[in-house]
Short mmCIF file of C-alpha atoms and ligand atoms in Angstrom, two decimals:
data_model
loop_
_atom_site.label_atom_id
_atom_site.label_comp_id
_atom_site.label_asym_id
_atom_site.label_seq_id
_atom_site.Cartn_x
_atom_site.Cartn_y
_atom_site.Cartn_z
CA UNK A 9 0.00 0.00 0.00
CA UNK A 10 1.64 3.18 -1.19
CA UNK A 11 0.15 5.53 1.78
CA UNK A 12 -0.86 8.30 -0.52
CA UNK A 13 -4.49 7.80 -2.26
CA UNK A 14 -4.48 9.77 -5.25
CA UNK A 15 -7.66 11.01 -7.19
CA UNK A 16 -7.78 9.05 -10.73
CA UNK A 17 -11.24 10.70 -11.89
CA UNK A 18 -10.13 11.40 -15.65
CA UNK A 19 -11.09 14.61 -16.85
CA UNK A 20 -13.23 13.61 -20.38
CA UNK A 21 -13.97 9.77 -19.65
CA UNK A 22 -17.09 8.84 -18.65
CA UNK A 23 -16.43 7.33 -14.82
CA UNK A 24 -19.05 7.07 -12.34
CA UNK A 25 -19.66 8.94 -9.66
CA UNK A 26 -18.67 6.30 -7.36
CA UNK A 27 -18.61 2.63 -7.09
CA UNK A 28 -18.35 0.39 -10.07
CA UNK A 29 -18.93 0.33 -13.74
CA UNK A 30 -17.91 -2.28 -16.54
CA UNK A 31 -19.33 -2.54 -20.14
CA UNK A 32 -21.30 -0.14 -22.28
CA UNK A 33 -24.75 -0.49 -22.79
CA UNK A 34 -27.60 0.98 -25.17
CA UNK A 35 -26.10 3.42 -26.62
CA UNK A 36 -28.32 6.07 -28.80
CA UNK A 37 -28.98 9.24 -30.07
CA UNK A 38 -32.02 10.85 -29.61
CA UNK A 39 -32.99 14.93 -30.00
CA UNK A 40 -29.19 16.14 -30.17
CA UNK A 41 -28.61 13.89 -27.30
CA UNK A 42 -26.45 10.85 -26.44
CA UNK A 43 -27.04 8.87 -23.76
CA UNK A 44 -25.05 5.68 -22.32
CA UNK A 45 -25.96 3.22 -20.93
CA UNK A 46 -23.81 0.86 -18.66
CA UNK A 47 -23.19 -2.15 -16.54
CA UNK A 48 -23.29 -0.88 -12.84
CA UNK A 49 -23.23 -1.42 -9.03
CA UNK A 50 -24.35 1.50 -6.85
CA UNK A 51 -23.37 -0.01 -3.62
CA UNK A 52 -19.57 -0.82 -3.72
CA UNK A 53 -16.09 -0.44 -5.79
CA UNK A 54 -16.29 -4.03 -7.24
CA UNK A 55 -18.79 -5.91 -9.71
CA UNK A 56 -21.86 -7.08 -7.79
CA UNK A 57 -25.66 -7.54 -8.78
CA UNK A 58 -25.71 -5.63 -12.03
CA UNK A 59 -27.82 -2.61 -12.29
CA UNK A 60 -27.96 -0.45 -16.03
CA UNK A 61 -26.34 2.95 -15.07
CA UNK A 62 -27.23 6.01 -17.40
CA UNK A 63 -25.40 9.70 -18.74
CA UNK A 64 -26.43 11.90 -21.40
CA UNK A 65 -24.24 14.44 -23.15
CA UNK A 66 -24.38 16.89 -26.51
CA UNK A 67 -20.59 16.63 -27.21
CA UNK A 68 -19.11 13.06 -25.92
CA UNK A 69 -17.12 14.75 -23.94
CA UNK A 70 -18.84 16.15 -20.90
CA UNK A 71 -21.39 13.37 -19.16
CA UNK A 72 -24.53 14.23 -16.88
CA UNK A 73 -25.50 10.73 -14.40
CA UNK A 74 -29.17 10.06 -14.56
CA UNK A 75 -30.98 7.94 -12.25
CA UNK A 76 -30.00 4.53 -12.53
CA UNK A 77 -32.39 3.18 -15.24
CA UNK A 78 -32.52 -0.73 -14.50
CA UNK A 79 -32.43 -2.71 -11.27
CA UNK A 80 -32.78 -6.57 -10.65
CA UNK A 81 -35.62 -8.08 -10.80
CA UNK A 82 -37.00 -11.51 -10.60
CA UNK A 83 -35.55 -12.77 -13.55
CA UNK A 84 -32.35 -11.81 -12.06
CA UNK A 85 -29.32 -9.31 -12.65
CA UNK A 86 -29.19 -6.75 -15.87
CA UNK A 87 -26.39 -7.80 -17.67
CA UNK A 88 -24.86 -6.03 -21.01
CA UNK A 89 -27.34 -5.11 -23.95
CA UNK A 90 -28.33 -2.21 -26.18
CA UNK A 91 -31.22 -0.20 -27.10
CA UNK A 92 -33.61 0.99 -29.83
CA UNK A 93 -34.70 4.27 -30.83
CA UNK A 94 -37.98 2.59 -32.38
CA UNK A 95 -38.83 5.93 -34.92
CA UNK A 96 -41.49 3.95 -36.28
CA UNK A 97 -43.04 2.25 -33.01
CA UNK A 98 -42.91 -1.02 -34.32
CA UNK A 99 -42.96 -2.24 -30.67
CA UNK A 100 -46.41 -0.27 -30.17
CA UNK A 101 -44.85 0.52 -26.78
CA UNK A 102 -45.20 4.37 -27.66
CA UNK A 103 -46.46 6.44 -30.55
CA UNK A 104 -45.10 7.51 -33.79
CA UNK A 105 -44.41 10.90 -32.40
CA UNK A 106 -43.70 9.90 -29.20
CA UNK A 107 -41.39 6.65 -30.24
CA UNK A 108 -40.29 4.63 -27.47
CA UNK A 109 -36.72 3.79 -26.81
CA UNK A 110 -36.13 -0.04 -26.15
CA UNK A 111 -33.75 -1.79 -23.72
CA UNK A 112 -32.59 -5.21 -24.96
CA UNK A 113 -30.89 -6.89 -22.12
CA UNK A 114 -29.40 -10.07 -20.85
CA UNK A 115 -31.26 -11.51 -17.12
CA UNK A 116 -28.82 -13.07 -15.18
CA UNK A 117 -30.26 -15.61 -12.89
CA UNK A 118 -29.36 -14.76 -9.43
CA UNK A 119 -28.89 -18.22 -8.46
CA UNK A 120 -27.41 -20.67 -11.30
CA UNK A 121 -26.86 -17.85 -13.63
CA UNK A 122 -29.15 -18.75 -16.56
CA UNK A 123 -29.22 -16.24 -18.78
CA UNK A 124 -32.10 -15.05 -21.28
CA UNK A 125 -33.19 -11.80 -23.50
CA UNK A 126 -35.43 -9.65 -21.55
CA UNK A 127 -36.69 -5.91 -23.09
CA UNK A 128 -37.71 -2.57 -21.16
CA UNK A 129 -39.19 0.62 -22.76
CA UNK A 130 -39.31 3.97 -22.03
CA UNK A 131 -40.82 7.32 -23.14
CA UNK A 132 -39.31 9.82 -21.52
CA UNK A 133 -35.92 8.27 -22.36
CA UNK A 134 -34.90 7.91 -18.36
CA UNK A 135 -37.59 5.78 -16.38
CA UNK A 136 -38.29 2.53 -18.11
CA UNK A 137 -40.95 -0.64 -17.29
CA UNK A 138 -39.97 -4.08 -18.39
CA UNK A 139 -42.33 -6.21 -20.58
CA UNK A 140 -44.44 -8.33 -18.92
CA UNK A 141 -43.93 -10.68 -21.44
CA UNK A 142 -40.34 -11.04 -20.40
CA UNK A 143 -38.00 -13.06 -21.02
CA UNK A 144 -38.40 -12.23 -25.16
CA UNK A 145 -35.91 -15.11 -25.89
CA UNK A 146 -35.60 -17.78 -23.29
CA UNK A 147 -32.48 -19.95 -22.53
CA UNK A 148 -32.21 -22.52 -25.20
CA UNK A 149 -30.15 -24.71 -23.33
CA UNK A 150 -27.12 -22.67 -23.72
CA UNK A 151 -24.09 -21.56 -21.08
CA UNK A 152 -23.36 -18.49 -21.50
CA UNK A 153 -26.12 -16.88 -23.46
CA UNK A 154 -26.24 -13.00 -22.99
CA UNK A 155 -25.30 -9.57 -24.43
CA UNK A 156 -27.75 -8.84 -27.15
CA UNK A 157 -26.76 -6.12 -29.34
CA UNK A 158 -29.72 -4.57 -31.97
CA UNK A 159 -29.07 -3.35 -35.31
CA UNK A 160 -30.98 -2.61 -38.57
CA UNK A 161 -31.61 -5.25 -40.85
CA UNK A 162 -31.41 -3.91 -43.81
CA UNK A 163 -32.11 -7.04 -46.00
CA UNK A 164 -35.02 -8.35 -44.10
CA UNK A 165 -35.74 -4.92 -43.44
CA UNK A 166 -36.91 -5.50 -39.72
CA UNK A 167 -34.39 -5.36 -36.46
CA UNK A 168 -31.77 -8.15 -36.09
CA UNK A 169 -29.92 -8.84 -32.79
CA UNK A 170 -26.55 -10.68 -32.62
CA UNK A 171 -25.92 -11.98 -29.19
CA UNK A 172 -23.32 -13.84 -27.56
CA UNK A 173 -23.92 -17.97 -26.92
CA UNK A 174 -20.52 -19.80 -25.59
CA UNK A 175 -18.21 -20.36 -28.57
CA UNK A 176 -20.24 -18.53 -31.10
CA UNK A 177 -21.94 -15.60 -31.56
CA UNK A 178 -26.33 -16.01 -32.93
CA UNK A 179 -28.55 -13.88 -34.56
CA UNK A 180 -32.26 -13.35 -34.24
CA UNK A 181 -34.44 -11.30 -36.11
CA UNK A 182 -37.91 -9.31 -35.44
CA UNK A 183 -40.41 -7.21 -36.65
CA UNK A 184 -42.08 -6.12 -32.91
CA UNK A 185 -38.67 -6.25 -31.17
CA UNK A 186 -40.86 -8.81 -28.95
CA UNK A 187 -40.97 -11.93 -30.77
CA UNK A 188 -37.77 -13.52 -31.61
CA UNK A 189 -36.75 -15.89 -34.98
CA UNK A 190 -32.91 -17.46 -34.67
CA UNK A 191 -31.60 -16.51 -38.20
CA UNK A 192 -28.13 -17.67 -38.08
CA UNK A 193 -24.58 -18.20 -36.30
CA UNK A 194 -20.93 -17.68 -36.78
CA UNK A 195 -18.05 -19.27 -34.98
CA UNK A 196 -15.04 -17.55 -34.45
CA UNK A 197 -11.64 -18.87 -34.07
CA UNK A 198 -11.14 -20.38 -37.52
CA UNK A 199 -9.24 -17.08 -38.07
CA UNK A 200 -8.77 -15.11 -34.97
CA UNK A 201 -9.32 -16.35 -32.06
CA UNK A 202 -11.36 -18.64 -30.14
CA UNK A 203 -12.65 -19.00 -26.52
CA UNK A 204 -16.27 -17.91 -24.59
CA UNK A 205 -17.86 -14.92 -26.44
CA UNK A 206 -19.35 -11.95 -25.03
CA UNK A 207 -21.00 -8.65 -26.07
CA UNK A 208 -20.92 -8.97 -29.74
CA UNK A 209 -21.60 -5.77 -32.36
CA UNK A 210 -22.42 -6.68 -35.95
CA UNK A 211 -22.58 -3.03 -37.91
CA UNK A 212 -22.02 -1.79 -42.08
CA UNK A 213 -19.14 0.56 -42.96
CA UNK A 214 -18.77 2.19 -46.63
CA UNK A 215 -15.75 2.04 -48.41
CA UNK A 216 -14.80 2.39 -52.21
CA UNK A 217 -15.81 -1.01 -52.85
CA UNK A 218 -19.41 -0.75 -51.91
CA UNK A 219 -20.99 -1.69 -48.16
CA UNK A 220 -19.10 -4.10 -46.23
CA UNK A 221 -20.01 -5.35 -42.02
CA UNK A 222 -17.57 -5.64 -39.13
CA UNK A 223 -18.71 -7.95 -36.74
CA UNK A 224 -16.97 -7.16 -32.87
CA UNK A 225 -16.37 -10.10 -30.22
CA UNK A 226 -14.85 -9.28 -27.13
CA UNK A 227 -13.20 -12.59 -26.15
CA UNK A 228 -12.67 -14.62 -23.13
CA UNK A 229 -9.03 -16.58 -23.65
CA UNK A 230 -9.21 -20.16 -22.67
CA UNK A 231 -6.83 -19.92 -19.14
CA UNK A 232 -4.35 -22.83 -20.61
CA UNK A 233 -4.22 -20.47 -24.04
CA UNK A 234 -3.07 -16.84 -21.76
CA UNK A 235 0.14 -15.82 -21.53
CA UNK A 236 1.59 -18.47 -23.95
CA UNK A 237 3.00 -16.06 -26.28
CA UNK A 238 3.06 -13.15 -24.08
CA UNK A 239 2.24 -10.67 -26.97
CA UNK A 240 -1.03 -9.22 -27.48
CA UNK A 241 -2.98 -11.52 -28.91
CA UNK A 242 -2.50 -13.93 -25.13
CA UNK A 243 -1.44 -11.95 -22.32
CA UNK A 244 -4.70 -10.98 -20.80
CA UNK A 245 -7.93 -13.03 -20.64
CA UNK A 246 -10.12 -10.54 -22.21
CA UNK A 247 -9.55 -9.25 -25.67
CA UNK A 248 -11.94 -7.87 -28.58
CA UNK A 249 -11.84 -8.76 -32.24
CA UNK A 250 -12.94 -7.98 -35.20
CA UNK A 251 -14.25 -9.48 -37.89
CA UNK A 252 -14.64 -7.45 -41.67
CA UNK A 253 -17.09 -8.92 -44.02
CA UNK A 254 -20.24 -9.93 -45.37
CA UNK A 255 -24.10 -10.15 -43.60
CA UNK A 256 -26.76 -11.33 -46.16
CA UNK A 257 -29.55 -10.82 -43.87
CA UNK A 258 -29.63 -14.28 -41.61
CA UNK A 259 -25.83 -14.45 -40.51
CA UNK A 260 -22.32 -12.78 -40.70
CA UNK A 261 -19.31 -14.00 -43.51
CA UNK A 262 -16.11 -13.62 -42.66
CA UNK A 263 -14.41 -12.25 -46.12
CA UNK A 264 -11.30 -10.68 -44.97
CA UNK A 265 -9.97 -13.27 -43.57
CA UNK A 266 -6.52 -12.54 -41.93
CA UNK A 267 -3.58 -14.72 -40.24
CA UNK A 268 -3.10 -12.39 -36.71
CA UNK A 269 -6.59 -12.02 -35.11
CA UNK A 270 -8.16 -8.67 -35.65
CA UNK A 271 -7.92 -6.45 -33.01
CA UNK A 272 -10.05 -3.68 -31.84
CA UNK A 273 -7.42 -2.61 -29.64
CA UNK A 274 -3.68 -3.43 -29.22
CA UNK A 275 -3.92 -2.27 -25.55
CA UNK A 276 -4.54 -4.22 -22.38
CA UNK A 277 -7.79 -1.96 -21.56
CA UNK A 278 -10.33 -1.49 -24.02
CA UNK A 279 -13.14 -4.57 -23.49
CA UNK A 280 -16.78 -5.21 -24.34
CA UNK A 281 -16.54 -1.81 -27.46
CA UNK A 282 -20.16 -1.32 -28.76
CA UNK A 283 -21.36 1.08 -31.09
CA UNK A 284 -24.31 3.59 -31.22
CA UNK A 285 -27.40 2.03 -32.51
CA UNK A 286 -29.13 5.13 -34.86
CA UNK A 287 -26.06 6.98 -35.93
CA UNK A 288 -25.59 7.25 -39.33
CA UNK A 289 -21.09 7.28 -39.07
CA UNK A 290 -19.98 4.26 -36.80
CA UNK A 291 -18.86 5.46 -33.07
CA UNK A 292 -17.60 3.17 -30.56
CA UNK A 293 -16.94 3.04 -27.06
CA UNK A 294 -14.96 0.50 -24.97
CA UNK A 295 -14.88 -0.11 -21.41
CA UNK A 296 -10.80 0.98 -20.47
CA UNK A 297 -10.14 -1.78 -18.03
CA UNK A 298 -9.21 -5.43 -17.73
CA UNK A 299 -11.46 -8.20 -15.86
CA UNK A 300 -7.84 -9.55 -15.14
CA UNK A 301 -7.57 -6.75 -12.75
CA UNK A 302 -10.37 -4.18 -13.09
CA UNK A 303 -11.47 -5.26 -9.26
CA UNK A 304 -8.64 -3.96 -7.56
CA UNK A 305 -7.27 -1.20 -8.92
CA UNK A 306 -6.00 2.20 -7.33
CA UNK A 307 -8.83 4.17 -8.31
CA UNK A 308 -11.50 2.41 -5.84
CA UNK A 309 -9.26 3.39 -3.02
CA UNK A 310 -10.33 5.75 -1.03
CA UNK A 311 -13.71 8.35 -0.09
CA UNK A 312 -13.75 9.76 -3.36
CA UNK A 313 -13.14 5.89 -4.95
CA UNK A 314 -14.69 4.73 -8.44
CA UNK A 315 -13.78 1.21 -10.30
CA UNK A 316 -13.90 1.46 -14.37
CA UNK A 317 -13.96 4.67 -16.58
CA UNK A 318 -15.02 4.30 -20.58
CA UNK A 319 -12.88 4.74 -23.25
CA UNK A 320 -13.37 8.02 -25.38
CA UNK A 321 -15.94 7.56 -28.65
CA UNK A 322 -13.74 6.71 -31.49
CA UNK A 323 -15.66 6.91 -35.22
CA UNK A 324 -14.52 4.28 -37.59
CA UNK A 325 -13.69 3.39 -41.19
CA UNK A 326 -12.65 0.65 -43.37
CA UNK A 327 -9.11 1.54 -44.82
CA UNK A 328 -6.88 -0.60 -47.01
CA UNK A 329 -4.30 -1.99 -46.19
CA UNK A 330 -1.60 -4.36 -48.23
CA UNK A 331 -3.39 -7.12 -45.93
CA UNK A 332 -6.98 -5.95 -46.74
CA UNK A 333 -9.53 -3.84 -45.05
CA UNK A 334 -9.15 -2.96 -41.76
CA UNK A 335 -10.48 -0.68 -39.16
CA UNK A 336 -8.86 3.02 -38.42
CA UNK A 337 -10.07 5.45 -35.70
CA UNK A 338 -10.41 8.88 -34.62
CA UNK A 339 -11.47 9.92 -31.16
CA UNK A 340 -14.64 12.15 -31.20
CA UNK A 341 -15.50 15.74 -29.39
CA UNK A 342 -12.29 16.98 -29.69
CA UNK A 343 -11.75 19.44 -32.42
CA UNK A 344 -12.61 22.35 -30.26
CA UNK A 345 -9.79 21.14 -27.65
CA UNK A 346 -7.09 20.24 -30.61
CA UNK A 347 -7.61 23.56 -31.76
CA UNK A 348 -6.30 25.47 -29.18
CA UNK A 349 -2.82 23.47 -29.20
CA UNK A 350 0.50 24.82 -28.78
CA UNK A 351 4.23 23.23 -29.57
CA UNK A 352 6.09 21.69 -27.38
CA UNK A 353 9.69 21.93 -27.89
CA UNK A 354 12.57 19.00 -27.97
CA UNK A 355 13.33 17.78 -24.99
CA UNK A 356 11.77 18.60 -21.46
CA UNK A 357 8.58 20.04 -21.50
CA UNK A 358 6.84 21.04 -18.34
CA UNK A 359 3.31 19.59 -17.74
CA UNK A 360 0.73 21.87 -16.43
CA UNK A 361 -1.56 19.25 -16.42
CA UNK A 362 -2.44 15.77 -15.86
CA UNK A 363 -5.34 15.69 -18.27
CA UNK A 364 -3.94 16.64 -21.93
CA UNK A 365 -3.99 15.43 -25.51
CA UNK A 366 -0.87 15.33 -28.09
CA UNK A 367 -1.16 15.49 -31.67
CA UNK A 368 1.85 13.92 -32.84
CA UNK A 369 4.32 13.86 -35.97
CA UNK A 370 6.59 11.35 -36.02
CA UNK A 371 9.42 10.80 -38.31
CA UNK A 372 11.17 6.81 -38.33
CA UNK A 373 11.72 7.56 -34.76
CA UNK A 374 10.24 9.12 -32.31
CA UNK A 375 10.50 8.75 -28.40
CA UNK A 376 7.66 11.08 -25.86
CA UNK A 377 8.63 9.93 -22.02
CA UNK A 378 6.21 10.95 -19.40
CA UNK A 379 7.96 11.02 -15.82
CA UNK A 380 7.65 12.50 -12.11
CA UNK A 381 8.94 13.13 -9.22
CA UNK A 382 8.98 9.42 -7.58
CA UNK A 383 11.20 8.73 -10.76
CA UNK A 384 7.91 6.40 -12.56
CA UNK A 385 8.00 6.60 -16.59
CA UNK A 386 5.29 5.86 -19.46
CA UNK A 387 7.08 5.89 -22.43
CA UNK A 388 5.59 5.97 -25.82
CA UNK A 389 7.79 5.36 -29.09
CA UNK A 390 7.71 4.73 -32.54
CA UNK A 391 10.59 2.55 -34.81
CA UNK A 392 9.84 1.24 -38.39
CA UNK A 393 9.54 -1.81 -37.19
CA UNK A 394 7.00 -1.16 -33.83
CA UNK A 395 4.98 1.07 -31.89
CA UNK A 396 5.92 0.56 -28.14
CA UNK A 397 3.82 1.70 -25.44
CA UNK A 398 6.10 0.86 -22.08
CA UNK A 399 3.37 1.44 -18.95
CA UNK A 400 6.10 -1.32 -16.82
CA UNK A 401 7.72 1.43 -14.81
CA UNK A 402 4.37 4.26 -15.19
CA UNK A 403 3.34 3.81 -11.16
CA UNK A 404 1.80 1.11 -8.73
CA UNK A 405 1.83 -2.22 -9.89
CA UNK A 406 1.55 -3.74 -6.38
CA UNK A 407 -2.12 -4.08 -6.76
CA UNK A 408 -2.47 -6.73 -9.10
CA UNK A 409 0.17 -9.97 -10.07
CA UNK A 410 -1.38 -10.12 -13.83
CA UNK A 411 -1.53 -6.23 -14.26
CA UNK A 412 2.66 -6.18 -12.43
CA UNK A 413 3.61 -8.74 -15.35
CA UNK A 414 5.94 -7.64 -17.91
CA UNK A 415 4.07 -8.86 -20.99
CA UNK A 416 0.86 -7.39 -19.70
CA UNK A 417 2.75 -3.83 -19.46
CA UNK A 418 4.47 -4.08 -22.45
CA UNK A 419 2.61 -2.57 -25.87
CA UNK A 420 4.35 -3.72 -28.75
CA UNK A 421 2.71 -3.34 -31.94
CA UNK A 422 4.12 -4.46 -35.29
CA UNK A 423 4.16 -1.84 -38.38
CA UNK A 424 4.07 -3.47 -41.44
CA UNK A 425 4.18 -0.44 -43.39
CA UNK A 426 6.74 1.60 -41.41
CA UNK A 427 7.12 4.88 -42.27
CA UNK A 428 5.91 8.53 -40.62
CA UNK A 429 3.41 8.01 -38.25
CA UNK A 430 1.19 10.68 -36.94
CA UNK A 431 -0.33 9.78 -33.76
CA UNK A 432 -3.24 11.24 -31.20
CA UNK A 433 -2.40 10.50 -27.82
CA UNK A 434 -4.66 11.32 -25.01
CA UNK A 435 -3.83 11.20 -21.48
CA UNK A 436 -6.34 11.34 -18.85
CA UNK A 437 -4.99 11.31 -15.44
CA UNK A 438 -5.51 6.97 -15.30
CA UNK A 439 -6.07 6.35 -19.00
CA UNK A 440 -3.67 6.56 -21.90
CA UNK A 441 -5.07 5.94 -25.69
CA UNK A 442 -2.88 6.26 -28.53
CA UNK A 443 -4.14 6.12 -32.22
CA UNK A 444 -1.15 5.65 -33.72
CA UNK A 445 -0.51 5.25 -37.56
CA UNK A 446 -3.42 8.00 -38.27
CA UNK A 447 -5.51 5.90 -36.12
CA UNK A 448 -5.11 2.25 -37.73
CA UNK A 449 -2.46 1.33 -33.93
CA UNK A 450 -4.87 2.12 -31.22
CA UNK A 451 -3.60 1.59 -27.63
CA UNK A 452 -5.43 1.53 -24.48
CA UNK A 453 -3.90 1.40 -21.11
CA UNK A 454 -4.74 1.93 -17.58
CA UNK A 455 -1.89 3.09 -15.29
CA UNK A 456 -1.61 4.82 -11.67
CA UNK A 457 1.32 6.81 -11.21
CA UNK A 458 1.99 7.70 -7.64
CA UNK A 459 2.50 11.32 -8.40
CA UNK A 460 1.29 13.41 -11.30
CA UNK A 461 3.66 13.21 -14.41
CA UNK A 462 5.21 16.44 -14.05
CA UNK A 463 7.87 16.30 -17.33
CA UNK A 464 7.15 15.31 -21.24
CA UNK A 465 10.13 14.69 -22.66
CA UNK A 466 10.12 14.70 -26.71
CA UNK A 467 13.03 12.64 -28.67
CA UNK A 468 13.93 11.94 -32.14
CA UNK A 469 12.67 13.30 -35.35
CA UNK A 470 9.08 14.45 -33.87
CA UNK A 471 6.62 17.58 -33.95
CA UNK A 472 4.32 17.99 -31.09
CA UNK A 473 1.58 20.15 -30.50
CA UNK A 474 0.03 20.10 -26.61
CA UNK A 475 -3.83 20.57 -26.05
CA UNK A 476 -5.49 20.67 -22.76
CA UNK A 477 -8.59 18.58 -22.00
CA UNK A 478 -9.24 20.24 -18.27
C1 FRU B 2 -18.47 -8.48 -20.26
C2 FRU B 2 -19.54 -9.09 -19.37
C3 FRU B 2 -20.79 -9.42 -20.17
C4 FRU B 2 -21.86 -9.42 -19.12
C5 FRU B 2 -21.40 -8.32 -18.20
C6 FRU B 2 -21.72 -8.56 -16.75
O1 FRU B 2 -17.56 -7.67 -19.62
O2 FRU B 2 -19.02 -10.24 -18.72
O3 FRU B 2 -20.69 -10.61 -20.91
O4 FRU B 2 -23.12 -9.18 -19.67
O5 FRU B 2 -20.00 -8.20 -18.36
O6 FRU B 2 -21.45 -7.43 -15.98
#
């Protein structure tokens, strides 16, 4: 125990008041509003019974906490799901000019832990019922059933779910958003890799060659399977993938297929990523921790203690690459903030904050070292051959075995192309994303320095511009 309990409350990631958040949920837009929806528990730092949590805000940036929207019921806990802005009313649970917005959402059996599809609505977009008619797709005999994500169907034209059932990911179809028709499935793992999914996201992208669908899985390694390799396709239990390809309507092809799983993120902290339901570009958010050690870190310490923080919206695109199309991204809300940026010079730069962004042009190498007083370093650098993200030496460790382990703190991305690479890196106090490679080399980390970094120091053939997020 380090004796000195620091405040970790980023500055522009969603974080809860208190207590303790994991995964995304339901995320919408509705009247120049976004709200999000996630997995909660009001009463302590650590995952308990799960509750749906809920914040609104106009720019992504700055978050309002509404009343908690969902809480147990018989059917049991409120695990991970999505919503529905249902325009047309197809549920009937509102009106045409009054449309409802629909919860989708895994029960969790208190005892056993069966899991089934249950739906809520809600009119005034902040206090919803549940169905009576609940569950809306009942266990089928399945471990591990849960996480139903909506989208547009636009072959079928009706809604389509894809939800998460053990090794495989299913979809259902509906017209009411009540009644329920399995469609198809898709097994990951022939490419990419395998293990116990969870909160799948099934979503179209444009590109040059006409429509194509990415299909997200955030993965649970087999344990005999982590740490084998040590890189970042093994050294934590929970990882998301991607999938690019083809959906006809029933069930996701795999088109692109590649020999290194997918990633969404080359970082140990970015799980169960979801996108907005009804927005016409593609914006995802992540949850920025690690099951492996989410529990216990720093930040629940203390009276003013929260577990788990979101990662920032990133909008995405298909670009292509020599290996095929793959996802880039850009973090959203920020072009007011980037715009008031200022250079830093070579060498030691003074930090006047602990909450800042970077935009970042890097030649073939590049080195930006973050340090303070107790002598702790994050180091971020870029070779032709790798992007390195070095979090070993960045603050406490002590909490955690599997967060302490060098492989786990150790970022080292391959790039294939080499070259310049201009970077975004934001760093929020406990959270670090970089979208290197114009945003194709996103990196998510957690870390808890023991004093503020207090000195940037920028090596190598590099321009840097500073913005402030606080
Ligand atoms: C993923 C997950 C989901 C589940 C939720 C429970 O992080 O395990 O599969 O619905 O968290 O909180």
């Amino acid at each position: 125990m380090s004796g000195c309990q620091r405040d970790y409350r980023p500055a522009i990631h969603f974080a809860p008041e208190a207590n303790w958040i994991n995964d995304p949920n339901g995320m919408v837009y509705i009247n120049g509003t976004y709200h999000l929806f996630y997995q909660y528990y009001p009463h302590a730092p650590h995952w308990g019974p799960m509750h749906w949590g809920h914040a609104a805000s106009e720019d992504l940036i700055s978050w309002r906490h509404l009343p908690t929207a969902l809480y147990p019921d018989e059917l049991g806990y409120i695990f991970s799901g999505s919503c529905v802005y249902d325009r047309e009313n197809v549920s009937g649970f509102g009106t045409k000019e009054n449309p409802p917005l629909i919860a989708v959402f895994t029960s969790h059996a208190a005892q056993g832990g069966l899991e089934q599809q249950s739906i809520a609505y809600s009119t005034d977009y902040e206090h919803f019922e549940k169905y009576y008619g609940n569950p809306v797709i009942p266990n089928p005999g399945q471990k591990d059933f849960r996480d139903p994500k909506v989208f547009w169907n636009p072959v079928r034209k009706c809604y389509s779910l894809v939800l998460a059932a053990g090794d495989h990911v299913e979809f259902y179809a509906s017209g009411n958003l009540k009644e329920w028709e399995k469609t198809g499935e898709f097994k990951p793992g022939a490419h990419g890799l395998s293990g116990i999914c969870e909160c799948p996201d099934c979503f179209p992208l444009q590109t040059e060659e006409g429509e194509k669908w990415v299909l997200f899985i955030s993965m649970i390694l087999p344990e005999d399977c982590v740490g084998q390799r040590g890189d970042v396709y093994d050294r934590v239990s929970h990882i998301t993938q991607y999938y690019v390809g083809d959906f006809d309507g029933n069930s996701f092809r795999d088109t692109q297929q590649s020999e290194l799983p997918l990633l969404v993120d080359f970082g140990t902290d970015n799980y169960a990523a979801v996108t907005f339901q009804n927005l016409e570009e593609k914006v995802m958010i992540g949850w920025a921790d690690n099951w492996d050690y989410a529990n216990v870190t720093p930040s629940g310490e203390g009276p003013c203690g929260f577990r788990g923080k979101m990662t920032l919206a990133r909008r995405m695109a298909l670009k292509r690459t020599a290996s095929g199309w793959r996802l880039s991204f850009e973090n959203c809300g920020l072009e007011a903030k980037r715009a008031c940026s200022y250079p830093l010079s070579r060498g030691e730069n003074r930090l006047s904050s602990q909450s800042f962004g970077l935009s970042v042009e890097a030649g073939e190498s590049a080195m930006l070292t973050l340090r303070n007083a107790s002598g702790e370093k994050l180091v971020i650098s870029v070779t032709p051959e790798e992007l390195v993200v070095d979090r070993t030496a960045a603050g406490r460790c002590d909490f955690s075995e599997a967060y302490a382990k060098e492989c786990c703190g150790l970022t080292r991305v391959p790039r294939p192309a080499g070259g310049n690479s201009t970077m975004e890196i934001i760093m929020d106090k406990c959270v670090l994303e970089v979208l290197g490679d114009g945003g194709r080399i996103p990196v998510t980390v957690c870390v808890f320095p023991e004093h503020p970094y207090e000195v940037l120091c920028v090596d190598g053939e590099v321009e840097v511009r500073c913005f402030l997020l606080d």
